[in-house]
Amino acid sequence: MSLLAVEDLCVSRGGLPVLEGLSFAVRAGEALVLRGPNGIGKTTLLRTLAGLQPPLAGRISMPPEAMAYAAHADGLKSTLTVAENLAFWAAVYATEDIEPALERMNLRGLRDRAAMSLSAGQKRRLGLARLLVTGRPVWVLDEPTVSLDAASVALFAEAVRGHLATGGAALIATHIDLGLTEARLLDLGPFKAPPPEAGGFKGQFDEAFL
């Protein structure tokens, strides 16, 4: 069963198409890793899937309230402790137990420390631990391992494997090898939209975006 399906999708940045004709599906128990050079549109695609901007064309199919989106920001309340941050997000998503998330991302020893006092890597681990308290089956992740050392990347990869094993799915944009040998790769290069002059969009955009 596909938890996320995309059909003939076209997404834009600054009013200009960046990816077009994109179709794929992510099934329960499956991870799909997006690859492509900087600027090709990975973040734009994920923001579109998350509903933060509309697509220019195409269709996105997903069960209601199925997605948990993790962008570049960690989404932390700086004055709250690690445990309080997770409890806040657990309440937002109507889940309860934060202990598995603390354990999975090696945060038990930091549970009473304020988020503002954490290192960049610790903040990232806490930001990713939020995924584990959402209870949502589709994880959409934009460069999730920024600021993480090798040991923490391995922790995150195991968290993804655990999520897949329970019937979840993950769509991940990353430049590094997460060690998820079971994940499929999708190169976005073939879906790069042509320049405006070649694609018939000349005169239909603001030149400030060039």
PDB file of C-alpha atoms in Angstrom, residues 2-204:
ATOM      1  CA  SER A   2       1.367   3.419  -0.980  1.00  0.00           C
ATOM      2  CA  LEU A   3       1.416   5.894   1.894  1.00  0.00           C
ATOM      3  CA  LEU A   4       2.574   8.699  -0.393  1.00  0.00           C
ATOM      4  CA  ALA A   5       2.052   8.923  -4.144  1.00  0.00           C
ATOM      5  CA  VAL A   6       3.050  11.719  -6.532  1.00  0.00           C
ATOM      6  CA  GLU A   7       1.795  11.917 -10.107  1.00  0.00           C
ATOM      7  CA  ASP A   8       3.196  14.200 -12.833  1.00  0.00           C
ATOM      8  CA  LEU A   9       4.142  16.830 -10.249  1.00  0.00           C
ATOM      9  CA  CYS A  10       5.553  20.252 -11.139  1.00  0.00           C
ATOM     10  CA  VAL A  11       6.944  22.433  -8.331  1.00  0.00           C
ATOM     11  CA  SER A  12       8.245  25.989  -8.437  1.00  0.00           C
ATOM     12  CA  ARG A  13      10.611  28.325  -6.613  1.00  0.00           C
ATOM     13  CA  GLY A  14      10.239  32.084  -6.932  1.00  0.00           C
ATOM     14  CA  GLY A  15       7.522  31.619  -9.517  1.00  0.00           C
ATOM     15  CA  LEU A  16       9.700  29.476 -11.797  1.00  0.00           C
ATOM     16  CA  PRO A  17       9.290  25.715 -12.343  1.00  0.00           C
ATOM     17  CA  VAL A  18      12.247  23.784 -10.931  1.00  0.00           C
ATOM     18  CA  LEU A  19      11.028  20.176 -11.218  1.00  0.00           C
ATOM     19  CA  GLU A  20       8.395  18.806 -13.561  1.00  0.00           C
ATOM     20  CA  GLY A  21       6.898  15.488 -14.663  1.00  0.00           C
ATOM     21  CA  LEU A  22       7.825  13.886 -11.341  1.00  0.00           C
ATOM     22  CA  SER A  23       6.035  10.672 -10.342  1.00  0.00           C
ATOM     23  CA  PHE A  24       6.863   8.228  -7.557  1.00  0.00           C
ATOM     24  CA  ALA A  25       5.297   6.286  -4.702  1.00  0.00           C
ATOM     25  CA  VAL A  26       6.508   5.342  -1.223  1.00  0.00           C
ATOM     26  CA  ARG A  27       4.924   2.256   0.275  1.00  0.00           C
ATOM     27  CA  ALA A  28       4.548   1.158   3.878  1.00  0.00           C
ATOM     28  CA  GLY A  29       7.874  -0.171   5.153  1.00  0.00           C
ATOM     29  CA  GLU A  30       9.841   1.686   2.466  1.00  0.00           C
ATOM     30  CA  ALA A  31      12.363   4.540   2.411  1.00  0.00           C
ATOM     31  CA  LEU A  32      13.080   6.690  -0.641  1.00  0.00           C
ATOM     32  CA  VAL A  33      16.200   8.873  -0.723  1.00  0.00           C
ATOM     33  CA  LEU A  34      16.239  11.930  -2.995  1.00  0.00           C
ATOM     34  CA  ARG A  35      19.506  12.800  -4.697  1.00  0.00           C
ATOM     35  CA  GLY A  36      20.589  15.739  -6.800  1.00  0.00           C
ATOM     36  CA  PRO A  37      22.921  18.766  -6.730  1.00  0.00           C
ATOM     37  CA  ASN A  38      22.295  21.847  -4.613  1.00  0.00           C
ATOM     38  CA  GLY A  39      19.571  24.017  -6.105  1.00  0.00           C
ATOM     39  CA  ILE A  40      17.841  21.305  -8.088  1.00  0.00           C
ATOM     40  CA  GLY A  41      14.702  21.577  -5.962  1.00  0.00           C
ATOM     41  CA  LYS A  42      14.834  18.973  -3.184  1.00  0.00           C
ATOM     42  CA  THR A  43      13.716  21.389  -0.480  1.00  0.00           C
ATOM     43  CA  THR A  44      11.095  22.919  -2.785  1.00  0.00           C
ATOM     44  CA  LEU A  45       9.701  19.459  -3.472  1.00  0.00           C
ATOM     45  CA  LEU A  46       9.517  18.556   0.212  1.00  0.00           C
ATOM     46  CA  ARG A  47       7.884  21.876   1.128  1.00  0.00           C
ATOM     47  CA  THR A  48       5.287  21.249  -1.559  1.00  0.00           C
ATOM     48  CA  LEU A  49       4.597  17.750  -0.266  1.00  0.00           C
ATOM     49  CA  ALA A  50       4.241  19.183   3.246  1.00  0.00           C
ATOM     50  CA  GLY A  51       1.593  21.630   2.028  1.00  0.00           C
ATOM     51  CA  LEU A  52       3.697  24.743   2.643  1.00  0.00           C
ATOM     52  CA  GLN A  53       3.366  25.826  -0.988  1.00  0.00           C
ATOM     53  CA  PRO A  54       1.071  24.707  -3.820  1.00  0.00           C
ATOM     54  CA  PRO A  55       2.280  22.655  -6.790  1.00  0.00           C
ATOM     55  CA  LEU A  56       2.067  24.134 -10.280  1.00  0.00           C
ATOM     56  CA  ALA A  57       0.630  20.886 -11.598  1.00  0.00           C
ATOM     57  CA  GLY A  58       0.163  17.249 -10.717  1.00  0.00           C
ATOM     58  CA  ARG A  59      -1.293  15.305  -7.842  1.00  0.00           C
ATOM     59  CA  ILE A  60      -0.157  14.373  -4.322  1.00  0.00           C
ATOM     60  CA  SER A  61      -1.989  11.494  -2.607  1.00  0.00           C
ATOM     61  CA  MET A  62      -1.574  10.695   1.066  1.00  0.00           C
ATOM     62  CA  PRO A  63      -3.874   9.690   3.941  1.00  0.00           C
ATOM     63  CA  PRO A  64      -5.102  12.627   6.072  1.00  0.00           C
ATOM     64  CA  GLU A  65      -2.787  13.686   8.922  1.00  0.00           C
ATOM     65  CA  ALA A  66      -0.200  11.134   7.830  1.00  0.00           C
ATOM     66  CA  MET A  67       2.925  13.292   7.459  1.00  0.00           C
ATOM     67  CA  ALA A  68       5.565  14.452   9.902  1.00  0.00           C
ATOM     68  CA  TYR A  69       7.866  16.994   8.229  1.00  0.00           C
ATOM     69  CA  ALA A  70      11.351  17.819   9.528  1.00  0.00           C
ATOM     70  CA  ALA A  71      12.986  20.778   7.799  1.00  0.00           C
ATOM     71  CA  HIS A  72      16.304  22.528   8.443  1.00  0.00           C
ATOM     72  CA  ALA A  73      15.104  24.160  11.692  1.00  0.00           C
ATOM     73  CA  ASP A  74      14.990  21.936  14.776  1.00  0.00           C
ATOM     74  CA  GLY A  75      11.668  23.373  16.004  1.00  0.00           C
ATOM     75  CA  LEU A  76      12.722  23.569  19.659  1.00  0.00           C
ATOM     76  CA  LYS A  77      11.548  25.764  22.531  1.00  0.00           C
ATOM     77  CA  SER A  78      14.876  27.053  23.850  1.00  0.00           C
ATOM     78  CA  THR A  79      13.786  27.611  27.462  1.00  0.00           C
ATOM     79  CA  LEU A  80      12.204  24.156  27.823  1.00  0.00           C
ATOM     80  CA  THR A  81      14.190  21.105  28.784  1.00  0.00           C
ATOM     81  CA  VAL A  82      14.754  18.188  26.442  1.00  0.00           C
ATOM     82  CA  ALA A  83      11.959  16.208  28.113  1.00  0.00           C
ATOM     83  CA  GLU A  84       9.621  19.212  28.149  1.00  0.00           C
ATOM     84  CA  ASN A  85      10.185  19.802  24.439  1.00  0.00           C
ATOM     85  CA  LEU A  86       9.277  16.218  23.620  1.00  0.00           C
ATOM     86  CA  ALA A  87       6.291  16.299  25.979  1.00  0.00           C
ATOM     87  CA  PHE A  88       5.070  19.466  24.228  1.00  0.00           C
ATOM     88  CA  TRP A  89       5.178  17.809  20.802  1.00  0.00           C
ATOM     89  CA  ALA A  90       3.673  14.589  22.160  1.00  0.00           C
ATOM     90  CA  ALA A  91       0.736  16.656  23.428  1.00  0.00           C
ATOM     91  CA  VAL A  92       0.383  18.395  20.051  1.00  0.00           C
ATOM     92  CA  TYR A  93       0.129  15.021  18.309  1.00  0.00           C
ATOM     93  CA  ALA A  94      -1.969  13.425  21.057  1.00  0.00           C
ATOM     94  CA  THR A  95       0.622  10.790  21.873  1.00  0.00           C
ATOM     95  CA  GLU A  96       1.946  10.078  25.352  1.00  0.00           C
ATOM     96  CA  ASP A  97       5.186   8.245  26.036  1.00  0.00           C
ATOM     97  CA  ILE A  98       8.399  10.193  25.311  1.00  0.00           C
ATOM     98  CA  GLU A  99      10.741   7.616  26.859  1.00  0.00           C
ATOM     99  CA  PRO A 100      11.277   5.554  23.669  1.00  0.00           C
ATOM    100  CA  ALA A 101      12.246   8.734  21.793  1.00  0.00           C
ATOM    101  CA  LEU A 102      14.715   9.741  24.513  1.00  0.00           C
ATOM    102  CA  GLU A 103      16.234   6.257  24.408  1.00  0.00           C
ATOM    103  CA  ARG A 104      16.339   5.957  20.625  1.00  0.00           C
ATOM    104  CA  MET A 105      18.174   9.261  20.127  1.00  0.00           C
ATOM    105  CA  ASN A 106      20.456   8.892  23.181  1.00  0.00           C
ATOM    106  CA  LEU A 107      18.909  11.815  25.070  1.00  0.00           C
ATOM    107  CA  ARG A 108      18.176  10.286  28.484  1.00  0.00           C
ATOM    108  CA  GLY A 109      21.237  11.888  30.050  1.00  0.00           C
ATOM    109  CA  LEU A 110      20.146  15.276  28.719  1.00  0.00           C
ATOM    110  CA  ARG A 111      16.457  15.070  29.605  1.00  0.00           C
ATOM    111  CA  ASP A 112      16.596  17.870  32.230  1.00  0.00           C
ATOM    112  CA  ARG A 113      18.878  20.208  30.284  1.00  0.00           C
ATOM    113  CA  ALA A 114      17.421  23.323  28.655  1.00  0.00           C
ATOM    114  CA  ALA A 115      17.441  23.180  24.869  1.00  0.00           C
ATOM    115  CA  MET A 116      19.335  26.484  24.705  1.00  0.00           C
ATOM    116  CA  SER A 117      22.334  24.860  26.399  1.00  0.00           C
ATOM    117  CA  LEU A 118      22.635  21.964  23.947  1.00  0.00           C
ATOM    118  CA  SER A 119      25.286  21.657  21.264  1.00  0.00           C
ATOM    119  CA  ALA A 120      24.262  21.862  17.610  1.00  0.00           C
ATOM    120  CA  GLY A 121      24.389  18.070  17.305  1.00  0.00           C
ATOM    121  CA  GLN A 122      22.360  17.545  20.473  1.00  0.00           C
ATOM    122  CA  LYS A 123      19.725  19.992  19.238  1.00  0.00           C
ATOM    123  CA  ARG A 124      19.511  18.120  15.968  1.00  0.00           C
ATOM    124  CA  ARG A 125      19.058  14.803  17.788  1.00  0.00           C
ATOM    125  CA  LEU A 126      16.266  16.351  19.850  1.00  0.00           C
ATOM    126  CA  GLY A 127      14.680  17.796  16.726  1.00  0.00           C
ATOM    127  CA  LEU A 128      14.697  14.359  15.115  1.00  0.00           C
ATOM    128  CA  ALA A 129      13.374  12.738  18.290  1.00  0.00           C
ATOM    129  CA  ARG A 130      10.212  14.793  17.731  1.00  0.00           C
ATOM    130  CA  LEU A 131       9.427  12.486  14.814  1.00  0.00           C
ATOM    131  CA  LEU A 132       9.198   9.550  17.188  1.00  0.00           C
ATOM    132  CA  VAL A 133       6.412  11.156  19.245  1.00  0.00           C
ATOM    133  CA  THR A 134       4.226  12.236  16.329  1.00  0.00           C
ATOM    134  CA  GLY A 135       2.726   8.813  15.712  1.00  0.00           C
ATOM    135  CA  ARG A 136       2.569   9.675  12.013  1.00  0.00           C
ATOM    136  CA  PRO A 137       3.450   7.070   9.386  1.00  0.00           C
ATOM    137  CA  VAL A 138       5.092   9.257   6.711  1.00  0.00           C
ATOM    138  CA  TRP A 139       8.363  10.980   7.608  1.00  0.00           C
ATOM    139  CA  VAL A 140       9.488  13.662   5.148  1.00  0.00           C
ATOM    140  CA  LEU A 141      13.017  14.775   6.010  1.00  0.00           C
ATOM    141  CA  ASP A 142      15.190  17.552   4.584  1.00  0.00           C
ATOM    142  CA  GLU A 143      18.921  16.982   5.224  1.00  0.00           C
ATOM    143  CA  PRO A 144      18.188  15.409   8.627  1.00  0.00           C
ATOM    144  CA  THR A 145      21.802  14.652   9.554  1.00  0.00           C
ATOM    145  CA  VAL A 146      23.154  18.225   9.509  1.00  0.00           C
ATOM    146  CA  SER A 147      25.398  18.753  12.586  1.00  0.00           C
ATOM    147  CA  LEU A 148      25.374  15.046  13.474  1.00  0.00           C
ATOM    148  CA  ASP A 149      28.552  13.029  14.045  1.00  0.00           C
ATOM    149  CA  ALA A 150      28.936   9.516  12.672  1.00  0.00           C
ATOM    150  CA  ALA A 151      27.548   7.857  15.811  1.00  0.00           C
ATOM    151  CA  SER A 152      24.454  10.065  15.766  1.00  0.00           C
ATOM    152  CA  VAL A 153      23.906   9.409  12.052  1.00  0.00           C
ATOM    153  CA  ALA A 154      23.893   5.707  12.891  1.00  0.00           C
ATOM    154  CA  LEU A 155      21.345   6.344  15.681  1.00  0.00           C
ATOM    155  CA  PHE A 156      19.123   8.186  13.240  1.00  0.00           C
ATOM    156  CA  ALA A 157      19.423   5.424  10.633  1.00  0.00           C
ATOM    157  CA  GLU A 158      18.329   2.877  13.242  1.00  0.00           C
ATOM    158  CA  ALA A 159      15.374   5.100  14.158  1.00  0.00           C
ATOM    159  CA  VAL A 160      14.338   5.129  10.494  1.00  0.00           C
ATOM    160  CA  ARG A 161      14.676   1.344  10.300  1.00  0.00           C
ATOM    161  CA  GLY A 162      12.506   0.984  13.390  1.00  0.00           C
ATOM    162  CA  HIS A 163       9.895   3.257  11.838  1.00  0.00           C
ATOM    163  CA  LEU A 164       9.859   1.232   8.619  1.00  0.00           C
ATOM    164  CA  ALA A 165       9.609  -2.027  10.548  1.00  0.00           C
ATOM    165  CA  THR A 166       6.328  -0.856  12.095  1.00  0.00           C
ATOM    166  CA  GLY A 167       4.812  -0.038   8.697  1.00  0.00           C
ATOM    167  CA  GLY A 168       5.955   3.557   8.375  1.00  0.00           C
ATOM    168  CA  ALA A 169       7.564   5.195   5.350  1.00  0.00           C
ATOM    169  CA  ALA A 170      10.278   7.806   4.889  1.00  0.00           C
ATOM    170  CA  LEU A 171      11.188  10.278   2.146  1.00  0.00           C
ATOM    171  CA  ILE A 172      14.643  11.725   2.775  1.00  0.00           C
ATOM    172  CA  ALA A 173      16.635  14.406   0.954  1.00  0.00           C
ATOM    173  CA  THR A 174      20.293  13.965   1.834  1.00  0.00           C
ATOM    174  CA  HIS A 175      23.775  14.239   0.363  1.00  0.00           C
ATOM    175  CA  ILE A 176      25.329  11.641   2.653  1.00  0.00           C
ATOM    176  CA  ASP A 177      25.175   7.873   2.822  1.00  0.00           C
ATOM    177  CA  LEU A 178      22.916   6.987   5.754  1.00  0.00           C
ATOM    178  CA  GLY A 179      23.771   3.319   5.536  1.00  0.00           C
ATOM    179  CA  LEU A 180      20.159   2.493   4.672  1.00  0.00           C
ATOM    180  CA  THR A 181      21.021  -0.147   2.113  1.00  0.00           C
ATOM    181  CA  GLU A 182      17.363  -1.091   1.844  1.00  0.00           C
ATOM    182  CA  ALA A 183      16.338   2.411   0.717  1.00  0.00           C
ATOM    183  CA  ARG A 184      15.543   3.201  -2.918  1.00  0.00           C
ATOM    184  CA  LEU A 185      17.283   6.160  -4.568  1.00  0.00           C
ATOM    185  CA  LEU A 186      15.586   8.741  -6.786  1.00  0.00           C
ATOM    186  CA  ASP A 187      17.801  11.047  -8.847  1.00  0.00           C
ATOM    187  CA  LEU A 188      15.930  14.306  -9.461  1.00  0.00           C
ATOM    188  CA  GLY A 189      18.233  15.295 -12.333  1.00  0.00           C
ATOM    189  CA  PRO A 190      15.983  13.955 -15.129  1.00  0.00           C
ATOM    190  CA  PHE A 191      13.065  15.990 -13.749  1.00  0.00           C
ATOM    191  CA  LYS A 192      14.801  19.367 -13.765  1.00  0.00           C
ATOM    192  CA  ALA A 193      12.601  21.918 -15.520  1.00  0.00           C
ATOM    193  CA  PRO A 194      14.096  23.601 -18.611  1.00  0.00           C
ATOM    194  CA  PRO A 195      15.127  27.285 -18.482  1.00  0.00           C
ATOM    195  CA  PRO A 196      12.220  29.722 -18.911  1.00  0.00           C
ATOM    196  CA  GLU A 197      13.257  30.661 -22.459  1.00  0.00           C
ATOM    197  CA  ALA A 198      13.233  27.009 -23.529  1.00  0.00           C
ATOM    198  CA  GLY A 199      10.097  26.120 -21.603  1.00  0.00           C
ATOM    199  CA  GLY A 200       7.848  28.872 -22.880  1.00  0.00           C
ATOM    200  CA  PHE A 201       7.707  30.810 -19.617  1.00  0.00           C
ATOM    201  CA  LYS A 202       9.549  33.902 -20.889  1.00  0.00           C
ATOM    202  CA  GLY A 203       7.745  37.042 -19.848  1.00  0.00           C
ATOM    203  CA  GLN A 204       5.645  35.199 -17.277  1.00  0.00           C
TER     204      GLN A 204
END
